[in-house]
Tab-separated table of C-alpha atoms in Angstrom:
chain	number	residue	atom	x	y	z
R	73	ASP	CA	0.307	0.114	-0.016
R	74	LEU	CA	2.358	2.604	-1.203
R	75	LYS	CA	-0.452	4.794	-2.598
R	76	GLN	CA	1.982	7.914	-2.829
R	77	LEU	CA	4.889	6.455	-4.221
R	78	GLN	CA	6.297	8.243	-6.979
R	79	PHE	CA	9.863	6.942	-7.888
R	80	LEU	CA	10.932	3.330	-7.579
R	81	HIS	CA	14.525	2.492	-8.739
R	82	LEU	CA	15.627	-0.981	-8.199
R	83	SER	CA	18.298	-1.247	-10.934
R	84	ASP	CA	21.147	-3.886	-10.354
R	85	ASN	CA	19.448	-5.949	-7.741
R	86	GLN	CA	19.142	-9.345	-9.597
R	87	LEU	CA	15.256	-9.260	-9.718
R	88	ASP	CA	13.946	-11.619	-12.151
R	89	PHE	CA	10.284	-10.155	-12.127
R	90	ILE	CA	8.503	-6.836	-12.037
R	91	PRO	CA	6.977	-5.864	-8.653
R	92	VAL	CA	3.307	-5.836	-8.891
R	93	PRO	CA	0.755	-4.161	-8.306
R	94	LEU	CA	2.079	-0.763	-9.444
R	95	PRO	CA	0.719	1.977	-7.583
R	96	GLU	CA	-1.101	4.869	-9.680
R	97	SER	CA	0.488	7.340	-8.340
R	98	LEU	CA	3.900	5.618	-9.798
R	99	ARG	CA	5.967	8.245	-12.125
R	100	SER	CA	9.388	6.701	-12.561
R	101	LEU	CA	10.194	3.012	-12.587
R	102	HIS	CA	13.787	2.251	-13.249
R	103	LEU	CA	14.618	-2.024	-13.330
R	104	GLN	CA	17.428	-1.893	-15.476
R	105	ASN	CA	20.249	-4.214	-15.175
R	106	ASN	CA	18.387	-7.111	-13.572
R	107	LYS	CA	17.198	-10.749	-14.507
R	108	ILE	CA	13.519	-9.852	-15.876
R	109	GLN	CA	12.497	-12.655	-18.677
R	110	THR	CA	8.852	-11.793	-18.674
R	111	MET	CA	5.945	-9.769	-17.513
R	112	HIS	CA	2.205	-10.407	-16.976
R	113	GLU	CA	0.001	-8.167	-19.617
R	114	ASP	CA	-1.445	-6.181	-16.676
R	115	THR	CA	1.809	-5.223	-15.148
R	116	PHE	CA	1.262	-1.595	-16.520
R	117	CYS	CA	-2.283	-1.343	-17.848
R	118	ASP	CA	-5.620	-2.911	-17.175
R	119	SER	CA	-6.275	-5.312	-19.669
R	120	GLN	CA	-9.995	-5.314	-19.168
R	121	ASP	CA	-10.118	-1.294	-19.296
R	122	GLN	CA	-8.837	-0.083	-22.814
R	123	GLY	CA	-9.792	3.562	-21.921
R	124	GLN	CA	-7.164	3.476	-19.146
R	125	ILE	CA	-4.444	6.567	-19.432
R	126	ARG	CA	-1.628	6.333	-17.224
R	127	ARG	CA	-0.179	9.804	-17.879
R	128	GLY	CA	2.040	9.888	-14.796
R	129	LEU	CA	4.008	6.651	-15.760
R	130	GLU	CA	6.325	8.243	-18.206
R	131	ASP	CA	9.553	6.795	-17.007
R	132	ILE	CA	10.224	3.075	-17.443
R	133	ARG	CA	13.535	1.570	-17.902
R	134	LEU	CA	13.963	-2.245	-18.539
R	135	ASP	CA	17.041	-2.031	-20.460
R	136	GLY	CA	19.582	-4.566	-19.717
R	137	ASN	CA	17.111	-7.397	-18.823
R	138	PRO	CA	16.915	-10.513	-21.182
R	139	ILE	CA	13.292	-9.449	-21.789
R	140	ASN	CA	12.010	-9.059	-25.159
R	141	LEU	CA	9.543	-6.017	-24.718
R	142	SER	CA	8.031	-6.959	-28.274
R	143	LEU	CA	6.575	-10.094	-26.864
R	144	PHE	CA	4.240	-8.214	-25.064
R	145	PRO	CA	2.511	-5.576	-27.467
R	146	ASN	CA	-0.969	-5.159	-25.452
R	147	ALA	CA	1.318	-4.457	-21.996
R	148	PHE	CA	1.796	-0.618	-23.058
R	149	PHE	CA	-1.474	0.739	-24.246
R	150	CYS	CA	-2.073	3.122	-21.380
R	151	LEU	CA	1.383	4.425	-21.298
R	152	PRO	CA	2.184	7.572	-22.483
R	153	ARG	CA	5.568	6.474	-23.650
R	154	LEU	CA	7.060	2.849	-24.571
R	155	PRO	CA	9.515	1.682	-21.848
R	156	THR	CA	13.511	1.721	-22.415
R	157	GLY	CA	14.470	-1.687	-23.334
R	158	ARG	CA	14.927	-4.231	-26.172
R	159	PHE	CA	11.977	-4.418	-28.809
R	160	SER	CA	13.685	-6.898	-31.043
């Protein structure tokens, strides 16, 4: 219940998953250089609410992880920007 959390920076921590649920207040999420290989479609956006927009979450860093973000095209529809990471 971190309802006012705005910045979550957990780079270089050997994480193998994205910590969820992410609070709606979150503006910056840095998870680069971990061991994240996969993610759930509802990690950032509610797949049941196609009208959802998370304007505040503008800074997501997933670079340096073995995850291929292009495998999860529906996971980012509510975000103002695509996460930084590998899309190929």
